[in-house]
C-alpha cells in the first residue's frame, strides 16, 4: 500500500532533550516536506527536500533540522526542543512539484508535547 | 503580502444540502489550486486539483471552480452527508512549493 509513515504517533518530552521524528515513503517520491499545524495558524512548512541531499528552509525552520540521505526517508530533528515546538507535525511527499502539479500524500501525524 | 483566506468560522448545514466553501487569495499567481480534506488529528487527504486554465472540475459529489480574475476558488459538496463533516483546506501552487490556507470546518447535521 502506498503510504507515508511517521513515527512516533505521540511523543512527550522535556525541554532540551534531543529527539527525532522519522518519516518514510514507499512511493519513490522525489519531494518530501515537513509541516507543523497549530490551532488558528494552519499548516506551516518547516523544511522541504526536492531530492536526495537537497533540502531547503520553509516558513518556520528555526529550531529544526532535517536530512535526506536516502530518497525514502526524511527525518525531522529537534536538537533542543522547547515548549513552543509543541504541535502536530506532518510529513508529506509527492512525485515532484516542479512541473506536474502533483498532489501531496500526508502521514498520519505526530503529536509532540514539550514540557 | 501574500495571503490565502478561508472562512475561519465553521459552516453548519443540514444533510442533503449543498455545502459551499471559499478560498480567496491575494498576491499569488497560482498555476493550480488543490483541495484537501482533514479529519481531526489526521493528515490531510487530497481531493481535487484545478489548473489556472480550467474553470470547473467535478468528481462525484464534489465540484471546484477557479476564477483567476476574482482570485477565488469555490468548493461545493452536493447532497451533503454527516460523513462529509471535516476541515477542508485549499492549497495554491505553481513554480513554488504549495502553500495552504488555514481551512474551514464543515459540520453536516443529520
Coordinates of C-alpha atoms in Angstrom, one line a residue:
Chain A
X1 CA 0.0 0.0 0.0
X2 CA 1.3 3.4 -1.0
X3 CA 1.8 5.5 2.2
X4 CA 3.8 7.9 4.2
X5 CA 4.8 6.5 7.6
X6 CA 5.6 8.7 10.5
X7 CA 6.8 7.7 13.9
X8 CA 6.0 8.1 16.7
X9 CA 2.4 9.0 16.7
X10 CA 2.6 10.6 20.1
X11 CA 5.6 12.0 21.9
X12 CA 6.0 13.7 25.2
X13 CA 9.4 15.0 26.1
X14 CA 11.2 17.6 28.2
X15 CA 12.9 20.9 27.2
X16 CA 16.3 20.4 25.7
X17 CA 16.2 16.6 25.1
X18 CA 17.1 15.9 21.5
X19 CA 14.5 14.0 19.5
X20 CA 13.9 12.7 16.0
X21 CA 10.7 12.1 14.2
X22 CA 11.0 9.6 11.4
X23 CA 9.3 9.8 8.0
X24 CA 9.4 7.2 5.3
X25 CA 7.5 6.9 2.0
X26 CA 7.3 3.9 -0.3
X27 CA 6.2 5.6 -3.5
X28 CA 9.7 6.6 -4.8
X29 CA 8.7 10.3 -4.5
X30 CA 11.3 12.9 -5.0
X31 CA 9.7 15.7 -3.0
X32 CA 9.3 15.4 0.8
X33 CA 8.3 18.1 3.3
X34 CA 7.6 18.7 7.0
X35 CA 4.7 20.8 8.3
X36 CA 3.6 21.8 11.7
X37 CA -0.1 22.5 12.4
X38 CA -1.2 24.8 15.3
X39 CA -4.8 25.9 16.1
X40 CA -5.7 29.0 14.2
X41 CA -2.4 29.0 12.2
X42 CA -3.0 26.2 9.8
X43 CA -0.2 24.2 8.1
X44 CA 3.1 25.8 8.1
X45 CA 6.1 24.4 6.2
X46 CA 9.2 23.7 8.2
X47 CA 11.6 22.2 5.7
X48 CA 11.4 20.5 2.3
X49 CA 13.5 18.4 0.0
X50 CA 13.4 18.3 -3.7
X51 CA 15.6 15.2 -3.9
X52 CA 18.4 13.3 -2.1
X53 CA 20.9 15.6 -0.4
X54 CA 18.8 18.7 -1.4
X55 CA 17.0 20.4 1.5
X56 CA 15.6 23.9 1.9
X57 CA 14.0 26.0 4.6
X58 CA 10.3 26.5 4.7
X59 CA 8.4 29.2 6.5
X60 CA 9.3 28.2 10.1
X61 CA 12.7 26.4 10.1
X62 CA 14.1 27.8 13.4
X63 CA 14.8 25.0 15.9
X64 CA 14.6 22.2 13.4
X65 CA 17.0 20.2 11.3
X66 CA 16.4 17.7 8.5
X67 CA 18.4 15.3 6.4
X68 CA 17.8 13.5 3.1
X69 CA 20.4 10.8 2.7
X70 CA 18.1 8.4 1.0
X71 CA 15.1 9.0 -1.2
X72 CA 12.6 7.3 1.0
X73 CA 13.5 8.8 4.4
X74 CA 13.3 12.4 5.7
X75 CA 13.7 12.6 9.4
X76 CA 12.9 15.8 11.4
X77 CA 15.4 16.5 14.2
X78 CA 14.8 18.8 17.2
X79 CA 18.2 19.3 18.7
X80 CA 17.0 21.2 21.8
X81 CA 13.2 21.1 21.9
X82 CA 11.3 24.0 23.6
X83 CA 7.7 24.3 24.7
X84 CA 6.8 26.5 21.7
X85 CA 7.5 23.5 19.5
X86 CA 4.6 21.6 21.0
X87 CA 2.5 21.0 17.9
X88 CA 1.1 18.4 15.5
X89 CA 3.6 17.5 12.8
X90 CA 3.0 16.1 9.4
X91 CA 5.4 14.7 6.8
X92 CA 4.3 14.8 3.2
X93 CA 5.6 13.6 -0.2
X94 CA 4.8 13.9 -3.8
X95 CA 6.2 12.8 -7.1
X96 CA 7.7 16.3 -7.6
X97 CA 6.4 19.8 -7.6
X98 CA 8.5 21.2 -10.4
X99 CA 6.0 20.9 -13.2
X100 CA 3.3 18.3 -12.8
X101 CA 1.2 19.9 -10.0
X102 CA 1.2 16.6 -8.2
X103 CA -0.9 16.0 -5.1
X104 CA 0.7 15.7 -1.7
X105 CA 0.5 12.5 0.4
X106 CA 0.5 13.1 4.1
X107 CA 1.5 10.9 7.0
X108 CA -0.8 10.3 10.0
X109 CA 0.9 12.9 12.1
X110 CA 3.0 13.1 15.2
X111 CA 1.6 14.9 18.2
X112 CA 4.5 16.4 20.1
X113 CA 4.4 17.8 23.6
X114 CA 7.4 19.5 25.0
X115 CA 7.2 20.1 28.8
Chain B
X1 CA 1.9 40.4 1.4
X2 CA 0.7 37.0 0.2
X3 CA -2.4 35.7 1.7
X4 CA -4.8 32.7 1.4
X5 CA -8.1 33.2 3.1
X6 CA -10.6 30.6 4.1
X7 CA -13.5 31.3 6.4
X8 CA -12.4 30.6 9.9
X9 CA -16.0 30.2 11.1
X10 CA -17.4 26.7 10.8
X11 CA -20.0 26.1 8.2
X12 CA -23.1 24.3 9.6
X13 CA -25.6 22.8 7.1
X14 CA -28.3 20.2 7.0
X15 CA -27.9 16.8 5.5
X16 CA -28.8 16.8 1.8
X17 CA -28.0 20.5 1.2
X18 CA -25.1 21.8 -0.9
X19 CA -22.1 23.0 1.1
X20 CA -20.0 25.8 -0.5
X21 CA -16.6 26.7 0.8
X22 CA -14.5 29.6 -0.3
X23 CA -10.8 30.1 -0.8
X24 CA -9.6 33.6 -1.6
X25 CA -6.0 34.7 -2.3
X26 CA -4.0 37.8 -2.8
X27 CA -0.6 38.5 -4.3
X28 CA -0.3 35.0 -5.7
X29 CA -0.4 33.8 -9.3
X30 CA -1.0 30.1 -8.8
X31 CA -0.7 27.7 -11.7
X32 CA -3.1 25.4 -9.8
X33 CA -5.2 25.1 -6.7
X34 CA -5.8 21.9 -4.7
X35 CA -8.4 21.0 -2.1
X36 CA -7.8 18.6 0.8
X37 CA -9.9 17.1 3.4
X38 CA -8.6 16.8 7.0
X39 CA -10.2 14.8 9.8
X40 CA -9.3 15.7 13.5
X41 CA -5.8 14.5 14.3
X42 CA -5.2 13.1 10.9
X43 CA -3.2 14.1 7.9
X44 CA -4.9 16.0 5.0
X45 CA -6.1 13.9 2.1
X46 CA -6.1 15.2 -1.5
X47 CA -9.5 15.6 -3.1
X48 CA -9.2 17.7 -6.3
X49 CA -6.8 19.8 -8.3
X50 CA -7.8 22.5 -10.8
X51 CA -5.4 24.3 -13.1
X52 CA -5.4 28.0 -13.9
X53 CA -6.8 27.5 -17.4
X54 CA -9.7 25.4 -16.0
X55 CA -12.9 27.0 -14.8
X56 CA -14.5 24.0 -13.2
X57 CA -13.7 20.4 -12.1
X58 CA -16.0 17.7 -10.9
X59 CA -15.6 14.4 -9.0
X60 CA -18.7 12.6 -7.9
X61 CA -20.5 14.9 -5.5
X62 CA -17.6 17.4 -5.5
X63 CA -17.2 20.5 -7.7
X64 CA -14.5 23.1 -7.7
X65 CA -14.4 26.3 -9.6
X66 CA -11.4 28.6 -10.1
X67 CA -11.7 32.3 -11.0
X68 CA -8.3 33.8 -11.5
X69 CA -9.8 37.2 -12.1
X70 CA -11.6 37.2 -8.8
X71 CA -8.7 35.3 -7.2
X72 CA -11.1 32.8 -5.8
X73 CA -12.0 29.1 -5.7
X74 CA -15.3 27.7 -4.6
X75 CA -15.6 24.1 -3.4
X76 CA -19.0 22.5 -3.5
X77 CA -20.3 19.3 -1.9
X78 CA -23.7 18.4 -3.2
X79 CA -26.2 16.2 -1.3
X80 CA -24.0 16.6 1.8
X81 CA -23.9 13.8 4.4
X82 CA -22.8 13.8 8.1
X83 CA -19.7 11.8 6.9
X84 CA -18.6 14.9 5.0
X85 CA -18.0 16.7 8.3
X86 CA -14.3 17.6 8.3
X87 CA -12.0 20.5 7.8
X88 CA -11.3 21.4 4.2
X89 CA -8.0 23.1 3.1
X90 CA -7.1 24.8 -0.1
X91 CA -3.6 25.0 -1.3
X92 CA -2.0 27.1 -4.1
X93 CA 0.9 26.0 -6.2
X94 CA 2.9 26.6 -9.3
X95 CA 6.5 27.2 -9.7
X96 CA 6.8 27.3 -5.9
X97 CA 6.0 25.0 -3.1
X98 CA 2.3 24.5 -2.3
X99 CA 1.0 26.9 0.3
X100 CA -2.0 26.0 2.4
X101 CA -4.9 28.1 3.7
X102 CA -6.0 27.6 7.3
X103 CA -9.0 25.5 6.4
X104 CA -12.7 25.7 7.0
X105 CA -14.6 23.3 9.2
X106 CA -17.8 21.8 7.7
X107 CA -20.4 20.3 10.0
X108 CA -23.3 18.4 8.4
X109 CA -26.2 17.9 10.7
X110 CA -28.5 14.8 10.2

